[in-house]
Amino acid sequence: MTTLTNLTQERRLVTAIPGPKSTEALKRRTEATSGGLGMAIPVVIERASDAILLDIDGNQIIDLGSGIGVTNVGNAAQRVVDRVIEQVQAFTHTCFTVAPYMNYIEVCEKLNAMTPGSHKKKSLLVNSGAEAVENAVKIARHYTKRPAIVVFEHSYHGRTNLTMALTAKNMPYKEGFGPFAPEIYRVPMPYSFHWVGDQATITEDAIDMVTHKIDKEIGAHNVAAILIEPIQGEGGFIVPPKGFLPALAKYSKDNGIVFIADEVQTGFARTGHMFAVEEEGVVPDMVVTAKGIAGGLPLAAVTGRAEVMDSVHASGLGGTYGGNPIACAAALGAMETIEEENLVARAKHIGEILGSSLRELAKKYPVIGEVRGRGAMQAIELVEPGTKNPNTAAMGVVVKYCQSQGVLVLTAGTYSNVVRFLPPLVITDELLKDALSVLDDAFASL
Ligand SMILES: *Cc1c(COP(=O)(O)O)cnc(C)c1O
């Protein structure tokens, strides 16, 4: 086995993007893989470390996406790699519900301790964010013996049948994939940039609308769960106005509704808190996690009040691969990295650099309608200057320009006009500033 040295944390282009090798390889991709799959950047990756992706042509690309908020601890983080190697040599699988093993239990202990609230908690491990959301809904329905699930405009919860129904946006997630699961009710999401009034007014209006809809159209006593992303991810990094989440949590409590925070994208230090709900001291009944949990290995979890999680009969929950030992080893490595590298503080620091640079750009380029987000989860919404009309074309040009210069950024938004930034939390200040100077050039090129 050859020893791989870490990649230098610098941007380096040796060919155009895509280079000749990637171009050839992508022909095979087109031939072999489903046309239903998308692609954010047209290069094929050979290696990666921390915030740098190396493609097969030798280009070093700055990663401002973290594989959609997954490699928070950096790509191929040392503690993750070491623990994975150790585990894969020990054993690869038993199925936790056939013959249990320690690192599944340890991951659950850690989740129970690190998620908000001092109440007794228990956890369940599964493979993906969507599977975790499905399980949270299953458990909430079982516990409350109620059918209805309340979700929000602009939400994203996954691509399985139930989670498609929970997700708001039709194209590309739902188009032609119905019929969808019943008993899902969508309520307004306060989207400050497009709503009228100050934050307090918007919060009040939104709570009025949401509770009116639940009380009059569904009946609060029929609602098993209110499910919300504390900052919406795919929807465009929509940050609810202050007071909205606490009011929802209180309404849930008053009505015997399970309040579920989908922290799949916001979790694990991303927003400058371990979990985004901590910003306002909200304590959910259940927290759903995935993405940043295991440094790149597939793992997801539902963590909730013990009495809720234990309400399900034995063998009512499970799955062949859920909480695979290698993924659990990776999660322990990732959690240790977050703690020892103090990545919560690091996310705040990234947020300061990112936020101030993006606000500078917004002053220079009127195509940037709003800068929003928290910590290392920030986005810009692009508009036709002087209006709030979506500017999808500008988004396309900016993203392509960044790619051509070796900077990977992701898009989002119900109106497909948001550029989002989810850098690994270990990105160096120099690398981040280099990427932001490329972004400046991208807007100058418009
Ligand atoms: C990505 C995401 C999901 C789905 O996770 P998968 O692992 O892709 O199934 C669910 N909720 C949110 C908020 C997400 O960002």
Coordinates of N, CA, C and O in Angstrom, one line a residue, residues 25-177:
A25 N -13.1 10.6 -19.4 CA -13.8 9.9 -18.3 C -15.3 10.2 -18.2 O -16.1 9.3 -18.0
L26 N -15.6 11.5 -18.5 CA -17.0 11.9 -18.4 C -17.8 11.3 -19.5 O -19.0 11.2 -19.4
K27 N -17.2 11.0 -20.7 CA -17.9 10.2 -21.7 C -18.3 8.9 -21.2 O -19.5 8.4 -21.5
R28 N -17.4 8.2 -20.5 CA -17.8 6.9 -19.9 C -18.9 7.1 -18.8 O -19.8 6.3 -18.7
R29 N -18.9 8.2 -18.1 CA -19.9 8.5 -17.1 C -21.3 8.6 -17.8 O -22.2 8.0 -17.4
T30 N -21.3 9.3 -18.9 CA -22.5 9.5 -19.7 C -23.0 8.1 -20.2 O -24.2 7.8 -20.1
E31 N -22.1 7.3 -20.7 CA -22.5 5.9 -21.2 C -23.0 5.0 -20.1 O -23.9 4.2 -20.3
A32 N -22.4 5.1 -18.9 CA -22.6 4.1 -17.9 C -23.6 4.4 -16.8 O -24.2 3.6 -16.1
T33 N -23.8 5.7 -16.6 CA -24.6 6.1 -15.4 C -25.9 6.7 -15.8 O -26.0 7.3 -16.9
S34 N -26.9 6.6 -14.9 CA -28.2 7.1 -15.3 C -28.2 8.6 -15.6 O -27.6 9.4 -14.9
G35 N -29.0 8.9 -16.6 CA -29.1 10.3 -17.0 C -29.8 11.2 -16.0 O -29.9 12.4 -16.1
G36 N -30.5 10.5 -15.0 CA -31.2 11.2 -14.0 C -30.3 11.8 -12.9 O -30.7 12.6 -12.0
L37 N -28.9 11.6 -13.0 CA -28.0 12.1 -12.0 C -27.5 13.5 -12.5 O -27.2 13.6 -13.7
G38 N -27.4 14.4 -11.6 CA -26.8 15.7 -11.9 C -25.3 15.7 -11.8 O -24.7 14.7 -11.5
M39 N -24.7 16.9 -12.0 CA -23.2 17.1 -11.8 C -22.9 18.5 -11.6 O -23.2 19.4 -12.4
A40 N -22.3 18.8 -10.4 CA -22.1 20.3 -10.1 C -20.8 20.8 -10.8 O -20.8 21.9 -11.3
I41 N -19.8 19.9 -10.9 CA -18.5 20.4 -11.6 C -18.0 19.2 -12.5 O -18.0 18.1 -12.1
P42 N -17.7 19.5 -13.8 CA -17.4 18.4 -14.7 C -15.9 18.0 -14.6 O -15.2 18.1 -15.6
V43 N -15.5 17.5 -13.5 CA -14.2 16.9 -13.3 C -14.3 15.6 -12.6 O -15.3 15.4 -11.9
V44 N -13.3 14.7 -12.8 CA -13.3 13.4 -12.1 C -12.2 13.5 -11.0 O -11.1 13.9 -11.3
I45 N -12.6 13.1 -9.8 CA -11.7 13.3 -8.6 C -10.8 12.1 -8.4 O -11.3 11.0 -8.4
E46 N -9.6 12.4 -8.1 CA -8.6 11.3 -7.8 C -8.3 11.2 -6.3 O -8.3 10.1 -5.8
R47 N -8.2 12.3 -5.7 CA -7.9 12.4 -4.3 C -8.4 13.7 -3.7 O -8.7 14.6 -4.5
A48 N -8.5 13.7 -2.4 CA -8.9 15.0 -1.8 C -8.3 15.0 -0.4 O -8.2 13.9 0.3
S49 N -8.0 16.2 0.1 CA -7.7 16.3 1.5 C -8.1 17.7 2.0 O -8.0 18.7 1.3
D50 N -8.7 17.7 3.2 CA -9.2 19.0 3.8 C -10.1 19.7 2.8 O -11.1 19.2 2.4
A51 N -9.7 20.9 2.3 CA -10.6 21.7 1.4 C -10.1 21.7 -0.1 O -10.5 22.5 -0.8
I52 N -9.2 20.7 -0.4 CA -8.7 20.7 -1.8 C -9.1 19.3 -2.4 O -9.0 18.3 -1.9
L53 N -9.7 19.5 -3.7 CA -10.0 18.3 -4.5 C -9.0 18.2 -5.6 O -8.7 19.2 -6.3
L54 N -8.4 17.1 -5.8 CA -7.4 16.9 -6.9 C -8.1 16.1 -8.0 O -8.6 15.0 -7.8
D55 N -8.1 16.6 -9.2 CA -8.8 15.9 -10.3 C -7.8 15.0 -11.1 O -6.6 15.1 -10.8
I56 N -8.2 14.2 -12.0 CA -7.3 13.2 -12.6 C -6.4 13.9 -13.7 O -5.5 13.3 -14.2
D57 N -6.6 15.2 -13.9 CA -5.7 15.9 -14.8 C -4.7 16.7 -14.0 O -3.8 17.3 -14.5
G58 N -4.8 16.6 -12.6 CA -3.8 17.2 -11.8 C -4.2 18.6 -11.3 O -3.4 19.3 -10.7
N59 N -5.4 19.0 -11.5 CA -5.9 20.3 -11.1 C -6.3 20.2 -9.6 O -6.9 19.3 -9.2
Q60 N -5.9 21.2 -8.8 CA -6.3 21.3 -7.4 C -7.4 22.4 -7.3 O -7.2 23.6 -7.6
I61 N -8.6 21.9 -6.9 CA -9.8 22.7 -6.8 C -10.2 23.0 -5.4 O -10.1 22.1 -4.5
I62 N -10.5 24.3 -5.1 CA -11.0 24.7 -3.8 C -12.4 24.2 -3.6 O -13.3 24.5 -4.4
D63 N -12.7 23.5 -2.5 CA -14.0 22.9 -2.3 C -14.8 23.8 -1.3 O -14.5 23.8 -0.1
L64 N -15.7 24.5 -1.9 CA -16.6 25.3 -1.0 C -18.0 24.7 -0.9 O -19.0 25.4 -0.6
G65 N -18.0 23.4 -1.1 CA -19.3 22.7 -1.0 C -19.3 21.5 0.0 O -20.4 21.1 0.5
S66 N -18.1 21.0 0.3 CA -18.0 19.9 1.2 C -18.9 18.7 0.9 O -19.4 18.0 1.7
G67 N -19.1 18.4 -0.5 CA -19.9 17.3 -0.8 C -21.3 17.5 -0.3 O -21.9 16.5 0.2
I68 N -21.8 18.7 -0.3 CA -23.1 19.2 0.3 C -23.1 19.1 1.8 O -23.9 18.3 2.4
G69 N -22.1 19.8 2.4 CA -22.1 19.9 3.8 C -21.8 18.6 4.6 O -22.3 18.4 5.7
V70 N -21.0 17.8 4.0 CA -20.7 16.5 4.6 C -19.3 16.5 5.2 O -19.1 16.1 6.4
T71 N -18.3 17.0 4.5 CA -16.9 16.9 5.0 C -16.6 18.1 5.8 O -15.6 18.8 5.6
N72 N -17.4 18.3 6.9 CA -17.2 19.5 7.8 C -15.8 19.4 8.4 O -15.1 20.4 8.6
V73 N -15.3 18.2 8.7 CA -14.0 18.0 9.3 C -12.8 18.0 8.3 O -11.7 17.7 8.7
G74 N -13.2 18.2 7.0 CA -12.2 18.2 6.0 C -12.3 16.8 5.3 O -12.7 15.8 5.9
N75 N -11.8 16.8 4.0 CA -11.9 15.5 3.3 C -10.8 14.6 3.8 O -9.6 15.1 4.0
A76 N -11.1 13.3 3.9 CA -10.1 12.3 4.4 C -9.4 12.8 5.7 O -8.2 12.7 5.8
A77 N -10.2 13.3 6.6 CA -9.6 13.8 7.9 C -8.9 12.7 8.6 O -9.3 11.5 8.6
Q78 N -7.7 13.0 9.2 CA -6.8 12.0 9.7 C -7.5 11.1 10.7 O -7.4 9.8 10.6
R79 N -8.2 11.6 11.7 CA -8.9 10.8 12.7 C -9.9 9.9 12.1 O -10.2 8.8 12.6
V80 N -10.6 10.4 11.1 CA -11.6 9.6 10.4 C -10.9 8.4 9.7 O -11.3 7.2 9.8
V81 N -9.9 8.7 8.9 CA -9.1 7.7 8.2 C -8.6 6.6 9.1 O -8.7 5.4 8.9
D82 N -7.9 7.1 10.2 CA -7.3 6.1 11.1 C -8.3 5.2 11.7 O -8.1 3.9 11.7
R83 N -9.4 5.7 12.1 CA -10.5 4.8 12.8 C -11.1 3.9 11.8 O -11.5 2.8 12.1
V84 N -11.3 4.4 10.5 CA -11.9 3.6 9.5 C -11.0 2.4 9.2 O -11.4 1.2 9.1
I85 N -9.7 2.7 9.0 CA -8.7 1.6 8.7 C -8.8 0.5 9.8 O -8.8 -0.7 9.5
E86 N -8.7 1.0 11.0 CA -8.7 0.1 12.2 C -10.0 -0.8 12.2 O -9.9 -2.0 12.4
Q87 N -11.1 -0.1 11.9 CA -12.4 -0.9 12.0 C -12.5 -1.8 10.8 O -13.0 -3.0 11.0
V88 N -12.1 -1.4 9.6 CA -12.3 -2.3 8.4 C -11.5 -3.5 8.5 O -11.8 -4.6 8.0
Q89 N -10.4 -3.4 9.3 CA -9.5 -4.6 9.5 C -10.1 -5.5 10.6 O -9.8 -6.7 10.6
A90 N -10.9 -4.9 11.5 CA -11.4 -5.7 12.6 C -12.6 -6.5 12.1 O -12.7 -7.7 12.2
F91 N -13.7 -5.8 11.6 CA -14.8 -6.5 10.9 C -15.6 -5.4 10.2 O -15.5 -4.3 10.5
T92 N -16.3 -5.9 9.1 CA -17.0 -4.9 8.2 C -18.5 -4.8 8.5 O -19.1 -3.8 8.1
H93 N -19.1 -5.9 9.0 CA -20.5 -5.9 9.2 C -21.0 -7.0 10.0 O -20.4 -8.1 9.9
T94 N -22.0 -6.8 10.8 CA -22.7 -7.9 11.5 C -24.2 -7.7 11.4 O -25.0 -8.6 11.4
C95 N -24.6 -6.4 11.2 CA -26.0 -5.9 11.3 C -26.2 -5.7 12.8 O -26.2 -6.7 13.6
F96 N -26.4 -4.5 13.2 CA -26.5 -4.2 14.6 C -27.7 -4.9 15.3 O -27.6 -5.3 16.5
T97 N -28.7 -5.2 14.5 CA -29.9 -5.9 15.1 C -29.7 -7.4 15.1 O -30.6 -8.2 15.5
V98 N -28.6 -7.9 14.5 CA -28.3 -9.3 14.5 C -27.3 -9.6 15.7 O -27.5 -10.4 16.6
A99 N -26.2 -8.9 15.6 CA -25.2 -9.0 16.6 C -24.5 -7.6 16.9 O -23.8 -7.1 16.0
P100 N -24.8 -6.9 18.0 CA -24.4 -5.6 18.2 C -22.9 -5.4 18.4 O -22.1 -6.4 18.6
Y101 N -22.4 -4.2 18.3 CA -21.0 -3.8 18.5 C -20.9 -2.5 19.1 O -21.9 -1.7 19.1
M102 N -19.7 -2.2 19.7 CA -19.6 -1.0 20.6 C -19.7 0.3 19.9 O -20.3 1.3 20.4
N103 N -19.1 0.5 18.7 CA -19.1 1.9 18.2 C -20.4 2.4 17.8 O -20.6 3.6 17.8
Y104 N -21.4 1.6 17.5 CA -22.8 2.0 17.3 C -23.3 2.6 18.6 O -23.9 3.7 18.6
I105 N -23.1 1.9 19.7 CA -23.5 2.4 21.0 C -22.8 3.7 21.3 O -23.5 4.6 21.8
E106 N -21.5 3.7 21.1 CA -20.8 5.0 21.4 C -21.3 6.2 20.6 O -21.4 7.3 21.2
V107 N -21.6 6.0 19.3 CA -22.1 7.1 18.5 C -23.4 7.6 19.1 O -23.6 8.8 19.3
C108 N -24.3 6.7 19.5 CA -25.6 7.0 20.1 C -25.4 7.8 21.4 O -26.0 8.8 21.7
E109 N -24.4 7.3 22.2 CA -24.2 8.0 23.5 C -23.7 9.4 23.3 O -24.2 10.3 23.9
K110 N -22.9 9.6 22.2 CA -22.4 10.9 21.9 C -23.5 11.8 21.4 O -23.6 13.0 21.8
L111 N -24.3 11.3 20.5 CA -25.5 12.0 20.0 C -26.4 12.4 21.1 O -26.9 13.6 21.2
N112 N -26.7 11.5 22.0 CA -27.6 11.8 23.1 C -27.0 12.9 24.0 O -27.8 13.8 24.5
A113 N -25.7 13.0 24.1 CA -25.1 14.0 25.0 C -25.0 15.3 24.2 O -25.2 16.4 24.8
M114 N -24.7 15.3 22.9 CA -24.4 16.6 22.2 C -25.6 17.3 21.7 O -25.5 18.5 21.5
T115 N -26.7 16.6 21.5 CA -27.9 17.3 21.0 C -28.5 18.1 22.1 O -28.3 17.8 23.3
P116 N -29.3 19.2 21.7 CA -29.8 20.1 22.8 C -30.7 19.4 23.8 O -31.5 18.5 23.4
G117 N -30.7 19.9 25.0 CA -31.6 19.5 26.1 C -30.9 18.5 27.0 O -30.1 17.7 26.6
S118 N -31.3 18.6 28.3 CA -30.6 17.7 29.3 C -31.6 16.5 29.6 O -31.2 15.7 30.5
H119 N -32.7 16.4 28.9 CA -33.6 15.3 29.2 C -33.0 14.0 28.7 O -32.0 14.0 27.9
K120 N -33.6 12.9 29.1 CA -33.1 11.6 28.7 C -33.3 11.3 27.2 O -34.5 11.5 26.8
K121 N -32.3 11.0 26.5 CA -32.5 10.8 25.0 C -32.0 9.4 24.6 O -31.2 8.8 25.3
K122 N -32.5 9.0 23.4 CA -32.0 7.7 22.8 C -31.9 8.0 21.3 O -32.5 8.9 20.8
S123 N -31.1 7.1 20.7 CA -30.8 7.3 19.2 C -31.0 6.1 18.4 O -31.0 4.9 18.9
L124 N -31.2 6.3 17.1 CA -31.3 5.2 16.1 C -30.4 5.6 15.0 O -30.4 6.7 14.5
L125 N -29.6 4.7 14.5 CA -28.7 5.0 13.3 C -29.3 4.3 12.1 O -29.7 3.2 12.1
V126 N -29.2 5.1 11.0 CA -29.6 4.6 9.6 C -28.5 5.1 8.6 O -27.5 5.5 9.0
N127 N -28.9 5.0 7.3 CA -27.9 5.2 6.3 C -27.9 6.6 5.6 O -26.8 7.0 5.1
S128 N -29.0 7.3 5.6 CA -29.0 8.5 4.9 C -30.0 9.5 5.6 O -30.8 9.1 6.4
G129 N -29.9 10.7 5.2 CA -30.7 11.7 5.8 C -32.2 11.4 5.5 O -33.0 11.5 6.4
A130 N -32.5 11.0 4.3 CA -33.9 10.7 4.0 C -34.4 9.6 4.8 O -35.6 9.6 5.4
E131 N -33.6 8.6 5.0 CA -34.0 7.4 5.8 C -34.2 7.8 7.3 O -35.1 7.3 8.0
A132 N -33.4 8.8 7.8 CA -33.5 9.3 9.1 C -34.8 10.1 9.3 O -35.6 9.9 10.2
V133 N -35.1 10.9 8.3 CA -36.4 11.7 8.3 C -37.6 10.7 8.3 O -38.5 10.9 9.1
E134 N -37.5 9.7 7.5 CA -38.6 8.7 7.4 C -38.8 8.1 8.8 O -40.0 7.9 9.2
N135 N -37.7 7.7 9.4 CA -37.8 7.1 10.7 C -38.4 8.0 11.8 O -39.1 7.6 12.7
A136 N -37.9 9.3 11.7 CA -38.5 10.3 12.7 C -40.0 10.4 12.6 O -40.7 10.4 13.6
V137 N -40.5 10.4 11.3 CA -41.9 10.5 11.1 C -42.6 9.2 11.6 O -43.6 9.3 12.2
K138 N -42.0 8.1 11.3 CA -42.6 6.8 11.7 C -42.7 6.8 13.3 O -43.8 6.5 13.8
I139 N -41.7 7.2 13.9 CA -41.7 7.2 15.4 C -42.7 8.2 16.0 O -43.4 7.9 16.9
A140 N -42.7 9.4 15.4 CA -43.6 10.4 15.9 C -45.1 10.0 15.7 O -45.9 10.2 16.6
R141 N -45.4 9.3 14.6 CA -46.7 8.9 14.4 C -47.1 7.7 15.4 O -48.2 7.7 15.9
H142 N -46.1 6.9 15.6 CA -46.3 5.7 16.5 C -46.5 6.2 17.9 O -47.4 5.8 18.6
Y143 N -45.7 7.2 18.3 CA -45.8 7.8 19.7 C -47.1 8.5 19.9 O -47.8 8.3 20.9
T144 N -47.5 9.4 18.9 CA -48.7 10.2 19.2 C -50.0 9.5 18.7 O -51.1 10.0 19.1
K145 N -49.9 8.5 17.9 CA -51.0 7.8 17.3 C -51.9 8.8 16.5 O -53.1 8.8 16.4
R146 N -51.1 9.8 15.9 CA -51.8 10.8 15.0 C -51.2 10.7 13.6 O -50.0 10.3 13.5
P147 N -51.9 11.1 12.6 CA -51.4 10.9 11.2 C -50.7 12.1 10.6 O -49.8 11.9 9.8
A148 N -51.0 13.3 10.9 CA -50.6 14.4 10.1 C -49.2 14.9 10.4 O -48.7 14.9 11.6
I149 N -48.5 15.3 9.4 CA -47.1 15.9 9.5 C -47.2 17.3 8.8 O -47.6 17.4 7.7
V150 N -46.7 18.2 9.6 CA -46.6 19.6 9.1 C -45.2 20.0 8.6 O -44.3 19.8 9.4
V151 N -45.1 20.4 7.4 CA -43.8 20.8 6.8 C -44.0 22.2 6.2 O -45.1 22.8 6.2
F152 N -42.9 22.8 5.7 CA -42.9 24.2 5.4 C -42.6 24.4 3.9 O -42.0 23.6 3.2
E153 N -43.0 25.6 3.4 CA -42.6 26.0 2.1 C -41.1 26.1 2.0 O -40.5 26.4 3.0
H154 N -40.6 25.8 0.8 CA -39.1 25.8 0.6 C -38.3 24.7 1.3 O -37.1 24.7 1.2
S155 N -39.0 23.7 1.9 CA -38.3 22.7 2.7 C -37.7 21.7 1.7 O -38.1 21.5 0.6
Y156 N -36.6 21.0 2.3 CA -36.1 19.8 1.6 C -35.8 18.8 2.6 O -35.1 19.1 3.6
H157 N -36.3 17.6 2.4 CA -36.1 16.5 3.4 C -35.6 15.2 2.8 O -35.5 14.2 3.5
G158 N -35.4 15.2 1.4 CA -34.9 14.0 0.8 C -35.7 13.6 -0.4 O -36.5 14.3 -0.9
R159 N -35.3 12.4 -1.0 CA -35.8 12.0 -2.3 C -36.5 10.6 -2.3 O -36.8 10.1 -3.3
T160 N -36.7 10.0 -1.1 CA -37.5 8.8 -1.1 C -39.0 9.2 -1.2 O -39.3 10.4 -1.2
N161 N -39.9 8.2 -1.3 CA -41.3 8.6 -1.5 C -41.9 9.5 -0.5 O -42.4 10.6 -0.7
L162 N -41.7 9.1 0.8 CA -42.2 10.0 1.9 C -41.5 11.3 1.9 O -42.2 12.4 2.1
T163 N -40.2 11.3 1.8 CA -39.5 12.6 1.9 C -39.7 13.5 0.7 O -39.6 14.7 0.8
M164 N -40.0 12.9 -0.5 CA -40.4 13.8 -1.6 C -41.7 14.5 -1.3 O -41.8 15.7 -1.6
A165 N -42.6 13.8 -0.6 CA -43.8 14.5 -0.2 C -43.6 15.6 0.8 O -44.3 16.6 0.8
L166 N -42.6 15.4 1.7 CA -42.2 16.4 2.7 C -41.5 17.6 2.1 O -41.5 18.7 2.6
T167 N -40.8 17.3 0.9 CA -40.0 18.4 0.2 C -41.0 19.3 -0.6 O -42.0 18.8 -1.1
A168 N -40.6 20.6 -0.6 CA -41.5 21.5 -1.3 C -41.3 21.6 -2.8 O -42.3 21.6 -3.5
K169 N -40.1 21.6 -3.3 CA -39.9 22.0 -4.7 C -40.2 20.9 -5.7 O -39.6 19.8 -5.5
N170 N -40.9 21.2 -6.7 CA -41.3 20.2 -7.7 C -40.1 19.8 -8.6 O -39.6 18.7 -8.5
M171 N -39.6 20.8 -9.4 CA -38.4 20.5 -10.2 C -37.2 20.7 -9.5 O -37.0 21.8 -8.9
P172 N -36.2 19.8 -9.4 CA -36.2 18.5 -10.1 C -36.6 17.4 -9.2 O -36.6 16.2 -9.6
Y173 N -37.0 17.7 -7.9 CA -37.1 16.6 -6.9 C -38.4 15.7 -7.1 O -38.3 14.5 -6.7
K174 N -39.5 16.3 -7.6 CA -40.8 15.5 -7.5 C -41.4 15.3 -8.8 O -42.2 14.4 -9.0
E175 N -41.0 16.1 -9.8 CA -41.7 16.0 -11.1 C -41.8 14.6 -11.7 O -40.8 13.9 -11.9
G176 N -43.0 14.1 -11.9 CA -43.2 12.8 -12.5 C -43.0 11.7 -11.6 O -43.1 10.5 -12.0
F177 N -42.7 11.9 -10.3 CA -42.4 10.8 -9.4 C -43.5 10.4 -8.4 O -43.4 9.6 -7.6

